[in-house]
CSV table of C-alpha atoms in Angstrom, one decimal:
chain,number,residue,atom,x,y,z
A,14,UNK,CA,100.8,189.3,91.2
A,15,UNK,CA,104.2,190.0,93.1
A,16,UNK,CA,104.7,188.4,96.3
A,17,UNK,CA,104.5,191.2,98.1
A,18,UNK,CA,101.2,191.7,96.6
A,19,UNK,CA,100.3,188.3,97.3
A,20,UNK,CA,101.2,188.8,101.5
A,21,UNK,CA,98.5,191.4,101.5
A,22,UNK,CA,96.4,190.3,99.7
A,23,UNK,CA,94.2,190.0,96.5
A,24,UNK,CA,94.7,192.7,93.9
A,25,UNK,CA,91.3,193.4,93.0
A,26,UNK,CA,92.0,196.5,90.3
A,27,UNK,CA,94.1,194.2,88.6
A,28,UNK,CA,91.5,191.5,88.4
A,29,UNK,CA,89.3,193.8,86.8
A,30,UNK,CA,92.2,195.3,84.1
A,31,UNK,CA,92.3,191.9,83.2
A,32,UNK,CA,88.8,191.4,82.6
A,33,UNK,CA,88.2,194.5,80.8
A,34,UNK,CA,90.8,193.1,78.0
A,35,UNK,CA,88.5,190.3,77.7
A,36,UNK,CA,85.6,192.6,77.5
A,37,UNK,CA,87.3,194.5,74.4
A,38,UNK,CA,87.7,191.4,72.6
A,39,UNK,CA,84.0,190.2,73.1
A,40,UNK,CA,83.2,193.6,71.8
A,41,UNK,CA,81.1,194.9,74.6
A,42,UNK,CA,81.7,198.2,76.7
A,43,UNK,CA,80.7,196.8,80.5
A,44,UNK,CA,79.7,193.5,81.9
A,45,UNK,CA,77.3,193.5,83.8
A,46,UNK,CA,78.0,190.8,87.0
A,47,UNK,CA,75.9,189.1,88.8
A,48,UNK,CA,76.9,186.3,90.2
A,49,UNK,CA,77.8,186.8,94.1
A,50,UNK,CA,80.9,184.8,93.6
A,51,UNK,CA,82.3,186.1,90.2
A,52,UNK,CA,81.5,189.7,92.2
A,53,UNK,CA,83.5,188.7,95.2
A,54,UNK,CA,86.5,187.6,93.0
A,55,UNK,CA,86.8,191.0,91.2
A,56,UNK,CA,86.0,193.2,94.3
A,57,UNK,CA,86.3,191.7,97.9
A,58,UNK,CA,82.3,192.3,98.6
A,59,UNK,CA,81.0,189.2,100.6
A,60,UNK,CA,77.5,190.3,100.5
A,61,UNK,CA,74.7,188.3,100.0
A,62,UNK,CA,73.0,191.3,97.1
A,63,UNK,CA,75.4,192.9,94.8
A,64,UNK,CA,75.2,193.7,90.8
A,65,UNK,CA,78.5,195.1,89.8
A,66,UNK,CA,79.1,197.0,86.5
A,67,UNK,CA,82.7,196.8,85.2
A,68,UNK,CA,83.4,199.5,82.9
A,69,UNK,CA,85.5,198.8,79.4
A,70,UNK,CA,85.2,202.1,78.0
A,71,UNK,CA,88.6,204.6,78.1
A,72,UNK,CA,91.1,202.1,79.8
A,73,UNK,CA,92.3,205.2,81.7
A,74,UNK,CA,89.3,206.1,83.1
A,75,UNK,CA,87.2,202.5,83.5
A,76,UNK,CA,87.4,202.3,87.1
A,77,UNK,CA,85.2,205.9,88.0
A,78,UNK,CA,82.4,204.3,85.8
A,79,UNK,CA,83.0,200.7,87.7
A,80,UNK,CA,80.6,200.7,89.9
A,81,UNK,CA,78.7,198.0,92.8
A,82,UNK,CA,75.0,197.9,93.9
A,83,UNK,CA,73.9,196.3,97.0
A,84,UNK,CA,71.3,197.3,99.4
A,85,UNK,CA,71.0,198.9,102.6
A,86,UNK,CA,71.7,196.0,105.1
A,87,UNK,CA,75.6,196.2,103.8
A,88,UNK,CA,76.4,200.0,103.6
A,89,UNK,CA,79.2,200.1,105.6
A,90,UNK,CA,80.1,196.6,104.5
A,91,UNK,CA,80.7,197.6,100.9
A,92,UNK,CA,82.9,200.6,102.0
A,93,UNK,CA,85.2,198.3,103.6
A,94,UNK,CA,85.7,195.2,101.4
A,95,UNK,CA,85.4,197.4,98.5
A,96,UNK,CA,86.6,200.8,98.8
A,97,UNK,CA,87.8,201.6,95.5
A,98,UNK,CA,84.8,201.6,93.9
A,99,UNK,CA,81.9,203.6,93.3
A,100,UNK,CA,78.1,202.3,95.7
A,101,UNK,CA,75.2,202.6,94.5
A,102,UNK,CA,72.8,201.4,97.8
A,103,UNK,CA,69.3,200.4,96.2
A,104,UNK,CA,67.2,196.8,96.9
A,105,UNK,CA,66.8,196.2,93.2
A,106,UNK,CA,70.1,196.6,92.8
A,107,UNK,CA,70.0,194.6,89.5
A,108,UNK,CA,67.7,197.6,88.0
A,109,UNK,CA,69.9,200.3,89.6
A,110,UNK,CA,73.0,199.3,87.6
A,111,UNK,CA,71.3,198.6,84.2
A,112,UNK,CA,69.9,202.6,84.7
A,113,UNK,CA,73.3,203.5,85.6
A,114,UNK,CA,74.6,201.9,82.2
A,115,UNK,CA,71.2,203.4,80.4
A,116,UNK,CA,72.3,206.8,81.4
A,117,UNK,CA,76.2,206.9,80.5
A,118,UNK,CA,74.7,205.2,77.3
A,119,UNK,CA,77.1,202.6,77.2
A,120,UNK,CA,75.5,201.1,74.1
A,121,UNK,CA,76.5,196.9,74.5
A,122,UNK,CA,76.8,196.0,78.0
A,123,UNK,CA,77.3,192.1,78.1
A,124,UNK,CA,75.4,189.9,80.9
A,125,UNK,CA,76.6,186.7,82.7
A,126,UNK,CA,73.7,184.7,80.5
A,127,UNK,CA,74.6,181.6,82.4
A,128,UNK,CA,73.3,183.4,85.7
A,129,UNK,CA,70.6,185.6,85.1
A,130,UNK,CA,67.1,184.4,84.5
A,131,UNK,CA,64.8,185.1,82.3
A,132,UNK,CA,62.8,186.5,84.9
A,133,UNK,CA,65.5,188.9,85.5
A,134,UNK,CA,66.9,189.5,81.5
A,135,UNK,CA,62.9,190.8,80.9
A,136,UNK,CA,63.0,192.9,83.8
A,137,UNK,CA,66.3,194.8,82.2
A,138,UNK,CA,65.0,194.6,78.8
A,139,UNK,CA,61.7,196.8,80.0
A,140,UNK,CA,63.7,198.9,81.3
A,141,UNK,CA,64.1,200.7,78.1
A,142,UNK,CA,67.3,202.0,78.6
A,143,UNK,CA,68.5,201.8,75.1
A,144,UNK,CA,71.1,199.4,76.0
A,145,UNK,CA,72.0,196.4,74.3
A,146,UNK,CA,72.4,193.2,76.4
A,147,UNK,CA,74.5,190.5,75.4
A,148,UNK,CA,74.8,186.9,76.4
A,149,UNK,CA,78.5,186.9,77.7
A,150,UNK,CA,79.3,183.6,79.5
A,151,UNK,CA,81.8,182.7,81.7
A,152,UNK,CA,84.3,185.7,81.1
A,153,UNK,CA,85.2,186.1,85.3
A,154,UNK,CA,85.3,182.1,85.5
A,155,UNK,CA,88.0,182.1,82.7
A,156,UNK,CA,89.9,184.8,84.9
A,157,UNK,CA,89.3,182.0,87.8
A,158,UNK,CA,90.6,179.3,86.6
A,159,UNK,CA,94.3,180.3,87.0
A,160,UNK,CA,95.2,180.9,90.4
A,161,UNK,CA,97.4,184.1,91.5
A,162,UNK,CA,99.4,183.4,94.5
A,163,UNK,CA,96.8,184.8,97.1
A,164,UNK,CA,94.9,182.2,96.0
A,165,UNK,CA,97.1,179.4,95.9
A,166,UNK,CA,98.0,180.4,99.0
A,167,UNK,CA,94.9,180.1,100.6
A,168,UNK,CA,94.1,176.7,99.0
A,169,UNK,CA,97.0,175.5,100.8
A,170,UNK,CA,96.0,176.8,104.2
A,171,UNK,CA,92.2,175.1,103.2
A,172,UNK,CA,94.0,171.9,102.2
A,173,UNK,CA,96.2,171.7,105.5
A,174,UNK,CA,93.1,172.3,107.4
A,175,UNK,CA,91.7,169.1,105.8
A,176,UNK,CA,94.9,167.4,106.3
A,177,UNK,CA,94.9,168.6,109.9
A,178,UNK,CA,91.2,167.7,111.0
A,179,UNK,CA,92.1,164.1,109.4
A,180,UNK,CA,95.1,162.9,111.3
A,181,UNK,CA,93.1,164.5,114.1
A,182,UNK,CA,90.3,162.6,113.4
A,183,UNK,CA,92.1,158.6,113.3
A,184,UNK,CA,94.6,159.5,116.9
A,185,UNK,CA,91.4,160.5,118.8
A,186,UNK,CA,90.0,156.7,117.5
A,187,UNK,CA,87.0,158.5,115.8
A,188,UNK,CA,87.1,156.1,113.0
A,189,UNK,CA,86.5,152.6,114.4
A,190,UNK,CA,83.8,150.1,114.0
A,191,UNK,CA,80.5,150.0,116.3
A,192,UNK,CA,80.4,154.1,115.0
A,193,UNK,CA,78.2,155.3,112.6
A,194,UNK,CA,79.0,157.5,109.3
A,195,UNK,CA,77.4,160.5,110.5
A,196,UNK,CA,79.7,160.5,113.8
A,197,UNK,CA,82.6,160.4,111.8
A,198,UNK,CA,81.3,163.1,109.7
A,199,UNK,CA,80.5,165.3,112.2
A,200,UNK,CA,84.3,164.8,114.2
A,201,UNK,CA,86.0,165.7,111.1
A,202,UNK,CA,84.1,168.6,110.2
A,203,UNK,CA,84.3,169.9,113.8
A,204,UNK,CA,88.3,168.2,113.4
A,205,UNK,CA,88.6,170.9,110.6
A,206,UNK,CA,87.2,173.5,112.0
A,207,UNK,CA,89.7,173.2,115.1
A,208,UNK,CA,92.0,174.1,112.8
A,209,UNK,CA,91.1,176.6,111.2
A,210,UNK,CA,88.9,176.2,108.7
A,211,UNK,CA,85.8,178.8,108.4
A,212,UNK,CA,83.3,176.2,106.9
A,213,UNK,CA,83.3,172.5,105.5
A,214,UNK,CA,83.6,172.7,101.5
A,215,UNK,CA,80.1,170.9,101.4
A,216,UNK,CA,78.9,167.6,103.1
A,217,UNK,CA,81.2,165.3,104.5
A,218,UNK,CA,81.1,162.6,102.7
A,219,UNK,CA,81.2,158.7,105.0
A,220,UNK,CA,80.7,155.7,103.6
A,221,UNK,CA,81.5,152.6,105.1
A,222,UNK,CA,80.7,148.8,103.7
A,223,UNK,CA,78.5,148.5,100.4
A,224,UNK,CA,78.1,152.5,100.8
A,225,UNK,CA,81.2,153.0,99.7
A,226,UNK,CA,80.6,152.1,96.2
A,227,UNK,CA,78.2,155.1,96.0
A,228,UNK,CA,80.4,157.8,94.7
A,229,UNK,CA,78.7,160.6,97.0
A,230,UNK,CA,76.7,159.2,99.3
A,231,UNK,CA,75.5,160.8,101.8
A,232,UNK,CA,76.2,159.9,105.6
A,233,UNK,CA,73.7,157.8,107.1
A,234,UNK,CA,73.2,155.7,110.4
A,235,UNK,CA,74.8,153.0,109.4
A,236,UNK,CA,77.2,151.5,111.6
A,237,UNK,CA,80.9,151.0,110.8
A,238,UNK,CA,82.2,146.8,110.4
A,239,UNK,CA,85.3,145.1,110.9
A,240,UNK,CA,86.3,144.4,107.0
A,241,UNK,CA,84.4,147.6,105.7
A,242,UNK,CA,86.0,149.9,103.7
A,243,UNK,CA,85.5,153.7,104.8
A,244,UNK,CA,85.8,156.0,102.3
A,245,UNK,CA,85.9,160.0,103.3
A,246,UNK,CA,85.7,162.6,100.7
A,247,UNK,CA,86.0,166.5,102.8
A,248,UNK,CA,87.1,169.7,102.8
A,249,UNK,CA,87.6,172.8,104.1
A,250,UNK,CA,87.1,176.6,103.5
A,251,UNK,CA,89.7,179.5,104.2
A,252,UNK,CA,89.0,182.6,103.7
A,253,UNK,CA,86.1,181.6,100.6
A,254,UNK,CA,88.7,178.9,98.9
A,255,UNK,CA,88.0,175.5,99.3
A,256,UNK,CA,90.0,172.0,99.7
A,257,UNK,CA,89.2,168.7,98.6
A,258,UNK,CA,90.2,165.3,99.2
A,259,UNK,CA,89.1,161.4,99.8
A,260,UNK,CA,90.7,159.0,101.6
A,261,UNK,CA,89.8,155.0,102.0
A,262,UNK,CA,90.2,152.9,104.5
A,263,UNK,CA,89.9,149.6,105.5
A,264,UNK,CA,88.8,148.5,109.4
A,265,UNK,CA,90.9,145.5,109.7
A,266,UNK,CA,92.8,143.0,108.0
A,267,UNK,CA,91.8,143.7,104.0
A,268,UNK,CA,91.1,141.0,102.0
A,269,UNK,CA,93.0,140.4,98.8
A,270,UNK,CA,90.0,141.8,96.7
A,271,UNK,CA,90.6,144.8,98.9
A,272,UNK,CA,94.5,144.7,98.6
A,273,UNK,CA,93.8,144.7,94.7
A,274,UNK,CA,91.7,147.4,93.7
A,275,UNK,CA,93.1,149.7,96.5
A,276,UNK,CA,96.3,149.1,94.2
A,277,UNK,CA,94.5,149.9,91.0
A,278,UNK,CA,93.1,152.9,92.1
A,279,UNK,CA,96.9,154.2,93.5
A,280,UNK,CA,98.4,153.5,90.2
A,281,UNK,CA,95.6,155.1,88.5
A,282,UNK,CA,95.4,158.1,90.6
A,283,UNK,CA,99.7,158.2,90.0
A,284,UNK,CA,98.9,158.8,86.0
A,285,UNK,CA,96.5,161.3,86.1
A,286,UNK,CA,98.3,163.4,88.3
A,287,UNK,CA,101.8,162.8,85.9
A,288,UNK,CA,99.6,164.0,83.1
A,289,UNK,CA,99.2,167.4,84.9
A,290,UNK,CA,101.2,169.9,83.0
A,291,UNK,CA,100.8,172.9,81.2
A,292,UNK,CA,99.6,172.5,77.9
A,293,UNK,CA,98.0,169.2,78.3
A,294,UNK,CA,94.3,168.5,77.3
A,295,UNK,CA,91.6,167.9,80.0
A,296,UNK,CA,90.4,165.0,77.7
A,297,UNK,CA,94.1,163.4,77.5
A,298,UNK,CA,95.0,163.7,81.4
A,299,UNK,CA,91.5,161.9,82.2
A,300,UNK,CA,92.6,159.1,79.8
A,301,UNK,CA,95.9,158.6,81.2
A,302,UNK,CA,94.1,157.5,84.6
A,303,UNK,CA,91.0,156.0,82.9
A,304,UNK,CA,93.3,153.5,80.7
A,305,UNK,CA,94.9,152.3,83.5
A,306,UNK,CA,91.6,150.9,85.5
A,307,UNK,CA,90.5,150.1,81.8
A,308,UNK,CA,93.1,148.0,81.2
A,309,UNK,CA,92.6,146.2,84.7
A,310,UNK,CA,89.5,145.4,83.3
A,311,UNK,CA,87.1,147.9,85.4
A,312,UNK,CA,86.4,150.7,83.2
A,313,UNK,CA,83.1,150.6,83.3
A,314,UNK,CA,83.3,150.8,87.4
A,315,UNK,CA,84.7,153.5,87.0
A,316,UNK,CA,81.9,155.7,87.0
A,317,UNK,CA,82.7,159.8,86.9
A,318,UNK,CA,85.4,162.1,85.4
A,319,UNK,CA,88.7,162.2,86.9
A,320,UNK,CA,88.4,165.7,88.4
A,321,UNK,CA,87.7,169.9,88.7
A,322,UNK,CA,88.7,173.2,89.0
A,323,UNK,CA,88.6,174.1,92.6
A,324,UNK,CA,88.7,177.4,94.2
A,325,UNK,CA,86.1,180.1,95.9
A,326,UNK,CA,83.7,177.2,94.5
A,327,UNK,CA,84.2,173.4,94.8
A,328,UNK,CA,83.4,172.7,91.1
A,329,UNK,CA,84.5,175.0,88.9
A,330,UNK,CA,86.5,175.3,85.1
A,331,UNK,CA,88.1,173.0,84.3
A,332,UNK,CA,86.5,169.7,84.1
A,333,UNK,CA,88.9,166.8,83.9
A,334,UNK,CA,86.5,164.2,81.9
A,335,UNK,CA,86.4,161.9,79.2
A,336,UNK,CA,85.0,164.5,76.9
A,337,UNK,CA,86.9,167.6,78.7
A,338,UNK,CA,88.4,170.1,76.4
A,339,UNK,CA,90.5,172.7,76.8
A,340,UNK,CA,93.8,173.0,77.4
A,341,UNK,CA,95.7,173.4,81.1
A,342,UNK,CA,97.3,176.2,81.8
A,343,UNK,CA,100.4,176.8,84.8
A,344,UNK,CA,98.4,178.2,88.1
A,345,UNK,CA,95.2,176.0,87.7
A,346,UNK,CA,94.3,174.2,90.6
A,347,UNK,CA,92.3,170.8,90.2
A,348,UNK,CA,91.5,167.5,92.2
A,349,UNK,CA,92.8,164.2,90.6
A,350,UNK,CA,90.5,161.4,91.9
A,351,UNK,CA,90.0,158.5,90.5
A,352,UNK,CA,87.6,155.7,91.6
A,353,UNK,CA,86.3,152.1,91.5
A,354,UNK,CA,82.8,151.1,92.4
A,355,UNK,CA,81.6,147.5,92.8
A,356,UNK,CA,77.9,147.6,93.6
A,357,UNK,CA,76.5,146.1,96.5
A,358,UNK,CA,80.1,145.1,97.6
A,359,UNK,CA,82.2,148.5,98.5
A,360,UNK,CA,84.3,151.0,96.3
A,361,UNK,CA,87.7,153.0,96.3
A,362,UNK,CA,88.4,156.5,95.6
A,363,UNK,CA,91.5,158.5,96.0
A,364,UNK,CA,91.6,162.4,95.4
A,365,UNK,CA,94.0,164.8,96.0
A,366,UNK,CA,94.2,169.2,95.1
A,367,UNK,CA,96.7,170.3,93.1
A,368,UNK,CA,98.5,173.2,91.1
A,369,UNK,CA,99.6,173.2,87.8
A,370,UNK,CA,103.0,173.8,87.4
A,371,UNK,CA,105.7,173.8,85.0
A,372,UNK,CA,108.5,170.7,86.1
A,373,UNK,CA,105.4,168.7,88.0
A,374,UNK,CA,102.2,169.9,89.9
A,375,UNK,CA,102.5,171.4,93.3
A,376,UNK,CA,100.7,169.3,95.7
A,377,UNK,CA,98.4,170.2,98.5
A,378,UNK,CA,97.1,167.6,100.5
A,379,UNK,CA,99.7,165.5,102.0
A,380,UNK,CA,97.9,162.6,103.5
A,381,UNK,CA,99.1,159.0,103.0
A,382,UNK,CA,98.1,157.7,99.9
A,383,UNK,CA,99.0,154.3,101.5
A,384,UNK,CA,96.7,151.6,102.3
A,385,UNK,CA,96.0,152.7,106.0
A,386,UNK,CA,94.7,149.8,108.0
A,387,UNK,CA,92.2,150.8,111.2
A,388,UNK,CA,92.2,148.1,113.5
C-alpha cells in the first residue's frame, strides 16, 4: 500500500486481490467468510451479522460476484463502510450467500472451518445447492498477520494511547498504596480513554503483592502495600487495532530479591526483542529470551510463551512459543513479554508491541522499561 493510500485509508479491493491468489492455490473458486473480524479486514463492515462471499473465478471480473449479507438493522450501514460491493439484506444471511454461490454454480466454495459450526456447516450442506464446501482455515488470518501501513499506523496511535493513559495514571498519584487493584484499573482504562482510545483491549489487568505472580489475574479488592510489586498489563483500541503492554512496579524501596529478577526479566525481554527479524523462527526468538531466565536458573517460573500477533484482535498469528513455528515475516506486529512468577511471593512481566522490520523492529510503546520506584 503507498502512503498516500495509507493517509486515507485501508485498501479494501486490494485486500481481497490478495486473497483471491490464495484462493487459486487452495483450489477453490469463493471463500465463503464468516467470521465478523476476517469480514471487517477485507471490507470495512463493522456489523454485528455479515457472511461475505469473495469471488475467485475470472480475476477481471471477481469483484461483481463478491458479494456481503447482513440483515436489515445495517442497510444503510453496509452502503457506507462497504460501497463497493454487492448487499444482499436477509437475517440468515449465512443461507443467502451459500444460495447465491448454489445459483452461479460456483462448484468448490471453501469455508472458514475454524469458525463455522457444525450446526451451521449442516444447515449449508441441506441446502442442496450442489456446491462443494471445503474446510479452508485461516486464509484471511495469514493476510493479517503482516501489517500494511494503515494498520501500523493505527497500532501506533492504540499504543500511544496506552502510553498516554499510563504516565497519566502515576502524575495524578493513582498508583499508590492504601488503593485497591480495581481503582487503578478503572483510572487507567478511563486514563486511556482520555486519550483517545475507543475501547480497552480487554481487562486491565492489576496485581499487586502475591497477585502479581498470577500471569492474568484478574483485578480484585485487594489493597495496594508498601514493598508490593504492581504489575499492569493494558491496552487500547483505535479504530478496531489494539495495543498491548505490561509494566511492574515496585511501591517503595525494592528489596534485593526484587532488584534481581526485575533485572532478569529486562535482560530477557532485551533478547527476544533482538531476535525479531525477518526470517527468524517463532520457536528460535522465544528461546533467545527463554535461555536467558533458564540460565538464571528460573525456567520453570517462567510460565507462558514469549508473545502474539496483535492487531484488530489481541491474540492473533503468530504465536511466539516454545513450540512456535513459522517463520517472521517484515510488517508483522507482535508483543515480546517475558515473565517470572514466584508463587505466593510476587512476579515480574515486561511486554512491549512491536513491528517487524528489516535493520531492527520498530517499537511502539515507549514507556520506561526501568525499574520505576512509587513511593
Amino acid at each position: 500500500m503507498s502512503a498516500d493510500h495509507a493517509g486515507r485509508g485501508p485498501d479494501y479491493a486490494a485486500r481481497r486481490g490478495a486473497l483471491r491468489s490464495l484462493l487459486v492455490e487452495n483450489e477453490v473458486d469463493a471463500l465463503l467468510v464468516t467470521d465478523l473480524v476476517n469480514i471487517r479486514y477485507l471490507t470495512g463492515f463493522t456489523g454485528s451479522n455479515a457472511t461475505l462471499l469473495v469471488h475467485s473465478w475470472d480475476m477481471r471480473n471477481a469483484e461483481e460476484r463478491t458479494v456481503i449479507g447482513t440483515d436489515g438493522r445495517y442497510r444503510s450501514q453496509v452502503v457506507e463502510q462497504a460501497p463497493d460491493l454487492r448487499a444482499e439484506i436477509a437475517r440468515a444471511t449465512g443461507r443467502r450467500i451459500v444460495e447465491l454461490a448454489g445459483e452461479w454454480q460456483l462448484g468448490r466454495v471453501g469455508f472458514e472451518s475454524h469458525v463455522v459450526t457444525v450446526d451451521q456447516h449442516r444447515g449449508f450442506v441441506e441446502q442442496k445447492t450442489g456446491l462443494e464446501l471445503v474446510a479452508t482455515p485461516g486464509l484471511v488470518e495469514q493476510l493479517r498477520m503482516v501489517k500494511d501501513a494503515y494498520e501500523v499506523e493505527q497500532l501506533r496511535k492504540a499504543c500511544a494511547a496506552g502510553d498516554a493513559g499510563l504516565a497519566t495514571l502515576l502524575e495524578r498519584g493513582g498508583l499508590r498504596p492504601g488503593r485497591t487493584e480495581r481503582q487503578v484499573a478503572r483510572d487507567l482504562e478511563w486514563a486511556m480513554y482520555e486519550h483517545g482510545a475507543e475501547a480497552v483491549a480487554f481487562e486491565t489487568i492489576v496485581a499487586a503483592g502475591a497477585n502479581s505472580a498470577i500471569p492474568h489475574h484478574r483485578p480484585t479488592d485487594a489493597v495496594l502495600a508498601a514493598g508490593d510489586f504492581v504489575k499492569i498489563d493494558f491496552g487500547a483500541v483505535v479504530r478496531g487495532y489494539h495495543s498491548d503492554m505490561t509494566r511492574t512496579f515496585v511501591l517503595g524501596r525494592p528489596s534485593d530479591w526484587q532488584r534481581e529478577v526485575y533485572s532478569l526479566v529486562v535482560e530477557s525481554q532485551r533478547a527476544g526483542r533482538k531476535a525479531l527479524r525477518p526470517g527468524a523462527q517463532a520457536g528460535e526468538v522465544d528461546a533467545a529470551a527463554r535461555s536467558v531466565i533458564e540460565a538464571a536458573g528460573h525456567g520453570k517460573l517462567f510460565v507462558h510463551g514469549l508473545g502474539h500477533g496483535v492487531g484488530l484482535r489481541i491474540h492473533e498469528a503468530p504465536g511466539i512459543m516454545k513450540n512456535g513455528t513459522g517463520t517472521l515475516l517484515s510488517g508483522v506486529a507482535v508483543t515480546v513479554e517475558p515473565g517470572v512468577y514466584f508463587p505466593g511471593r510476587g512476579g515480574v512481566r515486561i511486554e512491549d508491541t512491536l513491528v517487524v522490520r528489516e535493520g531492527g523492529p520498530e517499537l511502539l510503546t515507549h514507556t520506561s522499561k526501568d525499574l520505576t520506584v512509587v513511593e
